[in-house]
């Protein structure tokens, strides 16, 4: 069994980015700037945002986190986004999801300047992804492709089964795999006889947020399993796949932690760098 080590792969990418950014700062007189907007007190979001801040600082990206109270009115949040759109020193804006109830995340995402949309969640950038046009790619799906590439796993011609149809993982991941010539099936909570479908997968990606959901009976021998789940249990951080049960059956699997999560952050740095280079060249 091959362990798809996202922590290590992300570290390699981050080291390369760090060198590249140092050169660019020299040439353009300012570092890439990332603004993270964090609304409310959601505990996991606090952890992710701290990880992002640390990764940015290490790579030479100037990141600023704007922490807003959970009862921030929609109009005020929209005002913050517009201020950040107008700022020359900010190349990327990330609105940490989920937002507290009462706030309309889609309206906020629609407002982010597509040129600063480092999550790739703006409808224009989602459309560009669908059309195979250049643009920022959502961090988790793009990080998964980079991880597969790193280990020489090519989705071309393979049956890629995705469990989960979210806008931030399942749907964009389907498009990226399709663009790389995978045969893609997207399953979800209403799918009938899910195990019959996941068992066809050469590559099985799970992103539903249920601890240990993907069991050995649900995958074929020699499959590649990509675990996008991050579930906090009494036993620590667990993925959506039954890692222990699967490890003797699969050809390769991503661990949790240390798999897809660190790749998501590396991709965010990459997207921020791309926004920056596009903006300083204008
Ligand atoms: N606008 C927006 N963009 C996102 O990209 C976004 C988001 N909202 N909301 C939440 C999800 C989740 N996400 C993760 C990032 C890093 C880890 C990560 O670093 N995971 C570590 C462990 C971290 C821990 O200890 O919890 C690992 O898997 O090894 C996980 C998950 C980004 N997301």
Short mmCIF file of C-alpha atoms and ligand atoms in Angstrom, two decimals:
data_model
loop_
_atom_site.label_atom_id
_atom_site.label_comp_id
_atom_site.label_asym_id
_atom_site.label_seq_id
_atom_site.Cartn_x
_atom_site.Cartn_y
_atom_site.Cartn_z
CA UNK A 1 0.00 0.00 0.00
CA UNK A 2 1.25 3.39 -1.06
CA UNK A 3 0.62 6.20 1.42
CA UNK A 4 -0.24 9.40 -0.43
CA UNK A 5 1.60 11.75 1.89
CA UNK A 6 0.04 15.18 1.54
CA UNK A 7 2.04 16.70 4.34
CA UNK A 8 5.32 15.86 2.65
CA UNK A 9 4.13 16.77 -0.86
CA UNK A 10 2.75 20.09 0.39
CA UNK A 11 6.05 20.85 2.11
CA UNK A 12 7.91 20.32 -1.18
CA UNK A 13 5.54 22.66 -3.01
CA UNK A 14 5.72 25.27 -0.26
CA UNK A 15 9.54 25.27 -0.32
CA UNK A 16 9.49 25.86 -4.08
CA UNK A 17 6.93 28.66 -3.71
CA UNK A 18 8.95 30.32 -0.98
CA UNK A 19 11.98 30.65 -3.27
CA UNK A 20 9.84 31.87 -6.15
CA UNK A 21 8.08 34.46 -3.98
CA UNK A 22 11.39 35.79 -2.61
CA UNK A 23 12.47 36.55 -6.19
CA UNK A 24 9.16 38.20 -7.08
CA UNK A 25 9.18 40.44 -3.99
CA UNK A 26 12.61 41.61 -5.12
CA UNK A 27 11.28 42.38 -8.61
CA UNK A 28 7.96 44.00 -7.70
CA UNK A 29 8.69 45.63 -4.37
CA UNK A 30 5.83 44.06 -2.45
CA UNK A 31 4.81 40.59 -1.28
CA UNK A 32 1.63 38.80 -2.39
CA UNK A 33 -1.22 39.81 -0.08
CA UNK A 34 -3.99 37.50 1.13
CA UNK A 35 -7.01 38.62 3.13
CA UNK A 36 -8.91 35.95 5.06
CA UNK A 37 -12.35 36.83 6.39
CA UNK A 38 -13.44 34.74 9.35
CA UNK A 39 -16.94 35.35 10.67
CA UNK A 40 -17.96 33.87 14.02
CA UNK A 41 -16.39 31.32 16.33
CA UNK A 42 -16.64 28.00 14.44
CA UNK A 43 -13.88 25.94 16.09
CA UNK A 44 -12.58 24.00 13.06
CA UNK A 45 -12.52 27.21 11.02
CA UNK A 46 -10.26 28.79 13.66
CA UNK A 47 -7.81 25.89 13.24
CA UNK A 48 -7.79 26.08 9.43
CA UNK A 49 -7.34 29.82 9.44
CA UNK A 50 -4.43 29.55 11.85
CA UNK A 51 -2.83 26.90 9.60
CA UNK A 52 -3.30 29.18 6.60
CA UNK A 53 -1.74 32.14 8.39
CA UNK A 54 1.28 30.07 9.37
CA UNK A 55 1.75 28.70 5.86
CA UNK A 56 1.49 32.20 4.35
CA UNK A 57 4.01 33.68 6.78
CA UNK A 58 6.44 30.86 6.02
CA UNK A 59 6.11 31.29 2.24
CA UNK A 60 6.48 35.08 2.31
CA UNK A 61 2.83 35.92 1.64
CA UNK A 62 1.47 38.84 3.67
CA UNK A 63 -1.76 37.48 5.10
CA UNK A 64 -4.25 39.38 7.17
CA UNK A 65 -7.20 37.77 8.91
CA UNK A 66 -10.28 39.87 9.46
CA UNK A 67 -12.20 38.40 12.38
CA UNK A 68 -15.83 39.50 12.51
CA UNK A 69 -18.44 38.66 15.13
CA UNK A 70 -21.06 36.03 14.32
CA UNK A 71 -23.82 38.65 14.37
CA UNK A 72 -22.19 40.82 11.69
CA UNK A 73 -24.96 42.11 9.39
CA UNK A 74 -24.89 40.97 5.75
CA UNK A 75 -24.41 44.56 4.51
CA UNK A 76 -21.39 45.08 6.74
CA UNK A 77 -19.75 41.87 5.56
CA UNK A 78 -20.40 42.90 1.96
CA UNK A 79 -18.81 46.29 2.73
CA UNK A 80 -15.64 44.56 3.96
CA UNK A 81 -15.44 42.53 0.77
CA UNK A 82 -15.81 45.65 -1.35
CA UNK A 83 -13.05 47.41 0.62
CA UNK A 84 -10.75 44.45 0.04
CA UNK A 85 -11.64 44.37 -3.67
CA UNK A 86 -10.43 47.98 -3.91
CA UNK A 87 -7.15 47.48 -2.07
CA UNK A 88 -4.04 47.38 -4.27
CA UNK A 89 -1.99 45.41 -1.74
CA UNK A 90 -4.53 42.56 -1.54
CA UNK A 91 -4.24 39.93 -4.29
CA UNK A 92 -6.45 37.26 -2.80
CA UNK A 93 -9.62 37.23 -0.72
CA UNK A 94 -10.76 34.12 1.08
CA UNK A 95 -14.10 34.05 2.84
CA UNK A 96 -13.86 31.16 5.30
CA UNK A 97 -16.89 28.88 5.03
CA UNK A 98 -19.30 28.00 6.50
CA UNK A 99 -20.71 31.37 7.53
CA UNK A 100 -22.88 31.65 10.64
CA UNK A 101 -26.59 31.14 9.95
CA UNK A 102 -28.31 34.28 8.77
CA UNK A 103 -25.52 35.26 6.40
CA UNK A 104 -25.86 34.57 2.69
CA UNK A 105 -22.54 33.06 1.57
CA UNK A 106 -23.40 32.94 -2.14
CA UNK A 107 -24.14 36.67 -2.24
CA UNK A 108 -20.75 37.32 -0.60
CA UNK A 109 -18.89 34.99 -2.96
CA UNK A 110 -20.56 36.69 -5.95
CA UNK A 111 -19.14 40.00 -4.72
CA UNK A 112 -15.49 38.97 -4.52
CA UNK A 113 -13.51 40.31 -7.48
CA UNK A 114 -12.98 37.20 -9.67
CA UNK A 115 -9.34 38.30 -10.11
CA UNK A 116 -8.88 38.00 -6.32
CA UNK A 117 -10.92 34.83 -5.90
CA UNK A 118 -8.24 32.45 -4.55
CA UNK A 119 -10.88 29.83 -3.69
CA UNK A 120 -12.20 29.73 -7.23
CA UNK A 121 -15.74 29.88 -5.84
CA UNK A 122 -16.99 32.90 -7.82
CA UNK A 123 -19.63 31.86 -10.38
CA UNK A 124 -17.45 33.22 -13.20
CA UNK A 125 -14.51 31.09 -12.09
CA UNK A 126 -16.76 28.06 -11.57
CA UNK A 127 -17.99 28.63 -15.12
CA UNK A 128 -14.43 28.88 -16.39
CA UNK A 129 -13.64 25.58 -14.69
CA UNK A 130 -16.63 23.96 -16.40
CA UNK A 131 -15.45 25.34 -19.76
CA UNK A 132 -11.81 24.31 -19.23
CA UNK A 133 -10.63 27.91 -19.36
CA UNK A 134 -7.71 29.21 -17.28
CA UNK A 135 -8.57 30.51 -13.84
CA UNK A 136 -8.24 29.74 -10.14
CA UNK A 137 -9.23 26.20 -9.20
CA UNK A 138 -10.90 25.37 -5.87
CA UNK A 139 -8.10 24.50 -3.43
CA UNK A 140 -9.13 21.06 -2.18
CA UNK A 141 -9.90 19.52 -5.60
CA UNK A 142 -6.82 21.10 -7.22
CA UNK A 143 -4.68 19.92 -4.29
CA UNK A 144 -5.98 16.37 -4.81
CA UNK A 145 -4.95 16.42 -8.48
CA UNK A 146 -1.50 17.71 -7.55
CA UNK A 147 -1.15 14.92 -4.98
CA UNK A 148 -2.17 12.23 -7.49
CA UNK A 149 0.27 13.71 -10.03
CA UNK A 150 3.05 13.70 -7.45
CA UNK A 151 2.64 9.94 -7.05
CA UNK A 152 2.25 9.30 -10.77
CA UNK A 153 -1.43 8.39 -10.52
CA UNK A 154 -3.06 9.47 -13.79
CA UNK A 155 -6.88 9.64 -13.83
CA UNK A 156 -6.98 9.35 -17.65
CA UNK A 157 -9.27 6.51 -18.66
CA UNK A 158 -9.92 5.49 -15.07
CA UNK A 159 -13.31 5.28 -13.40
CA UNK A 160 -13.23 8.02 -10.77
CA UNK A 161 -16.07 7.71 -8.27
CA UNK A 162 -16.75 10.75 -6.11
CA UNK A 163 -18.97 10.45 -3.05
CA UNK A 164 -20.32 13.92 -2.23
CA UNK A 165 -21.63 16.68 -4.51
CA UNK A 166 -20.71 19.87 -2.65
CA UNK A 167 -19.87 23.08 -4.49
CA UNK A 168 -16.47 23.23 -2.77
CA UNK A 169 -15.30 19.64 -3.31
CA UNK A 170 -17.48 17.14 -5.19
CA UNK A 171 -18.58 19.25 -8.15
CA UNK A 172 -15.27 20.98 -8.92
CA UNK A 173 -13.34 17.72 -8.35
CA UNK A 174 -15.56 16.04 -10.94
CA UNK A 175 -14.68 18.75 -13.46
CA UNK A 176 -10.93 18.55 -12.80
CA UNK A 177 -10.93 14.75 -13.15
CA UNK A 178 -13.02 15.00 -16.32
CA UNK A 179 -10.57 17.55 -17.74
CA UNK A 180 -7.84 14.99 -17.09
CA UNK A 181 -9.79 12.39 -19.05
CA UNK A 182 -11.19 10.45 -16.12
CA UNK A 183 -14.57 8.74 -16.40
CA UNK A 184 -16.41 10.39 -13.54
CA UNK A 185 -19.37 9.27 -11.45
CA UNK A 186 -20.67 11.59 -8.73
CA UNK A 187 -22.64 9.87 -5.96
CA UNK A 188 -24.58 11.47 -3.12
CA UNK A 189 -27.09 10.85 -0.35
CA UNK A 190 -29.83 9.82 -2.79
CA UNK A 191 -27.68 7.40 -4.78
CA UNK A 192 -29.13 3.89 -4.89
CA UNK A 193 -26.83 0.99 -4.04
CA UNK A 194 -23.79 3.17 -3.44
CA UNK A 195 -21.43 0.23 -2.69
CA UNK A 196 -22.14 -1.23 -6.15
CA UNK A 197 -20.88 2.02 -7.67
CA UNK A 198 -17.92 2.71 -5.39
CA UNK A 199 -16.75 -0.86 -6.05
CA UNK A 200 -16.32 0.10 -9.72
CA UNK A 201 -13.99 2.95 -8.83
CA UNK A 202 -10.34 2.82 -9.82
CA UNK A 203 -10.09 6.07 -7.87
CA UNK A 204 -12.62 6.63 -5.07
CA UNK A 205 -12.89 10.07 -3.49
CA UNK A 206 -15.02 10.54 -0.36
CA UNK A 207 -16.09 13.97 0.83
CA UNK A 208 -19.22 13.66 2.94
CA UNK A 209 -18.12 14.23 6.53
CA UNK A 210 -18.98 10.86 8.08
CA UNK A 211 -16.29 9.07 10.06
CA UNK A 212 -15.26 5.72 8.61
CA UNK A 213 -18.03 5.76 5.99
CA UNK A 214 -16.02 4.11 3.22
CA UNK A 215 -15.43 0.50 4.30
CA UNK A 216 -13.37 -2.27 2.63
CA UNK A 217 -16.55 -3.88 1.24
CA UNK A 218 -17.15 -0.68 -0.76
CA UNK A 219 -13.93 -0.67 -2.76
CA UNK A 220 -12.31 -3.08 -5.15
CA UNK A 221 -8.88 -4.56 -4.58
CA UNK A 222 -6.15 -2.21 -5.78
CA UNK A 223 -8.26 0.97 -5.85
CA UNK A 224 -6.86 4.40 -4.98
CA UNK A 225 -8.73 6.08 -2.11
CA UNK A 226 -8.76 9.85 -1.60
CA UNK A 227 -10.18 10.80 1.78
CA UNK A 228 -11.41 14.39 1.96
CA UNK A 229 -13.20 14.00 5.30
CA UNK A 230 -12.00 15.71 8.45
CA UNK A 231 -14.03 14.60 11.45
CA UNK A 232 -13.13 15.44 14.99
CA UNK A 233 -13.80 12.36 17.15
CA UNK A 234 -12.88 11.38 20.71
CA UNK A 235 -10.20 9.31 19.00
CA UNK A 236 -8.72 12.37 17.28
CA UNK A 237 -8.98 13.56 13.68
CA UNK A 238 -10.56 10.93 11.39
CA UNK A 239 -11.39 10.82 7.71
CA UNK A 240 -14.46 9.53 5.85
CA UNK A 241 -12.61 6.30 5.03
CA UNK A 242 -11.97 3.37 7.35
CA UNK A 243 -8.20 3.71 6.94
CA UNK A 244 -7.24 0.68 9.05
CA UNK A 245 -9.72 -1.58 7.32
CA UNK A 246 -8.79 -0.39 3.84
CA UNK A 247 -5.03 -0.38 3.99
CA UNK A 248 -4.55 -4.03 3.03
CA UNK A 249 -7.01 -3.82 0.14
CA UNK A 250 -6.13 -0.58 -1.66
CA UNK A 251 -3.17 0.29 -3.87
CA UNK A 252 -2.91 3.77 -2.37
CA UNK A 253 -4.72 5.92 0.18
CA UNK A 254 -4.48 9.41 1.68
CA UNK A 255 -4.20 9.56 5.50
CA UNK A 256 -6.16 11.94 7.71
CA UNK A 257 -4.52 14.06 9.01
CA UNK A 258 -1.61 14.60 6.66
CA UNK A 259 -3.35 13.89 3.36
CA UNK A 260 -5.68 16.21 1.48
CA UNK A 261 -5.75 18.98 4.17
CA UNK A 262 -2.15 20.14 3.77
CA UNK A 263 -2.55 20.00 -0.04
CA UNK A 264 -5.53 22.38 0.25
CA UNK A 265 -3.32 24.93 1.99
CA UNK A 266 -0.46 24.53 -0.51
CA UNK A 267 -2.95 25.15 -3.32
CA UNK A 268 -4.22 28.29 -1.61
CA UNK A 269 -0.66 29.65 -1.58
CA UNK A 270 -0.33 28.75 -5.26
CA UNK A 271 -3.61 30.46 -6.15
CA UNK A 272 -2.57 33.56 -4.20
CA UNK A 273 0.75 33.66 -6.05
CA UNK A 274 -1.08 33.37 -9.38
CA UNK A 275 -3.44 36.24 -8.52
CA UNK A 276 -0.43 38.30 -7.51
CA UNK A 277 1.57 37.65 -10.67
CA UNK A 278 -1.46 38.45 -12.82
CA UNK A 279 -2.07 41.68 -10.90
CA UNK A 280 1.50 43.01 -10.79
CA UNK A 281 1.81 42.41 -14.52
CA UNK A 282 -1.22 44.51 -15.40
N1 LIG B 1 -13.42 29.55 1.79
C1 LIG B 1 -12.98 28.37 2.22
N2 LIG B 1 -11.95 27.78 1.58
C2 LIG B 1 -11.47 26.58 2.01
O1 LIG B 1 -10.52 26.03 1.40
C3 LIG B 1 -12.07 25.97 3.15
C4 LIG B 1 -13.13 26.61 3.77
N3 LIG B 1 -13.57 27.81 3.29
N4 LIG B 1 -13.74 26.05 4.83
C5 LIG B 1 -13.33 24.80 5.38
C6 LIG B 1 -12.60 23.91 4.37
C7 LIG B 1 -11.70 22.88 5.01
N5 LIG B 1 -10.34 23.27 4.69
C8 LIG B 1 -9.19 22.71 5.24
C9 LIG B 1 -7.97 23.31 5.20
C10 LIG B 1 -6.87 22.75 5.82
C11 LIG B 1 -6.96 21.56 6.51
C12 LIG B 1 -5.78 21.00 7.21
O2 LIG B 1 -4.75 21.63 7.34
N6 LIG B 1 -5.86 19.76 7.73
C13 LIG B 1 -4.82 19.12 8.48
C14 LIG B 1 -5.18 18.98 9.95
C15 LIG B 1 -5.67 20.25 10.58
C16 LIG B 1 -6.34 20.03 11.92
O3 LIG B 1 -5.61 19.69 12.87
O4 LIG B 1 -7.56 20.15 11.99
C17 LIG B 1 -4.62 17.72 7.94
O5 LIG B 1 -5.56 17.16 7.37
O6 LIG B 1 -3.53 17.19 8.11
C18 LIG B 1 -8.18 20.94 6.54
C19 LIG B 1 -9.28 21.50 5.91
C20 LIG B 1 -10.39 24.38 3.91
N7 LIG B 1 -11.64 24.76 3.64
#
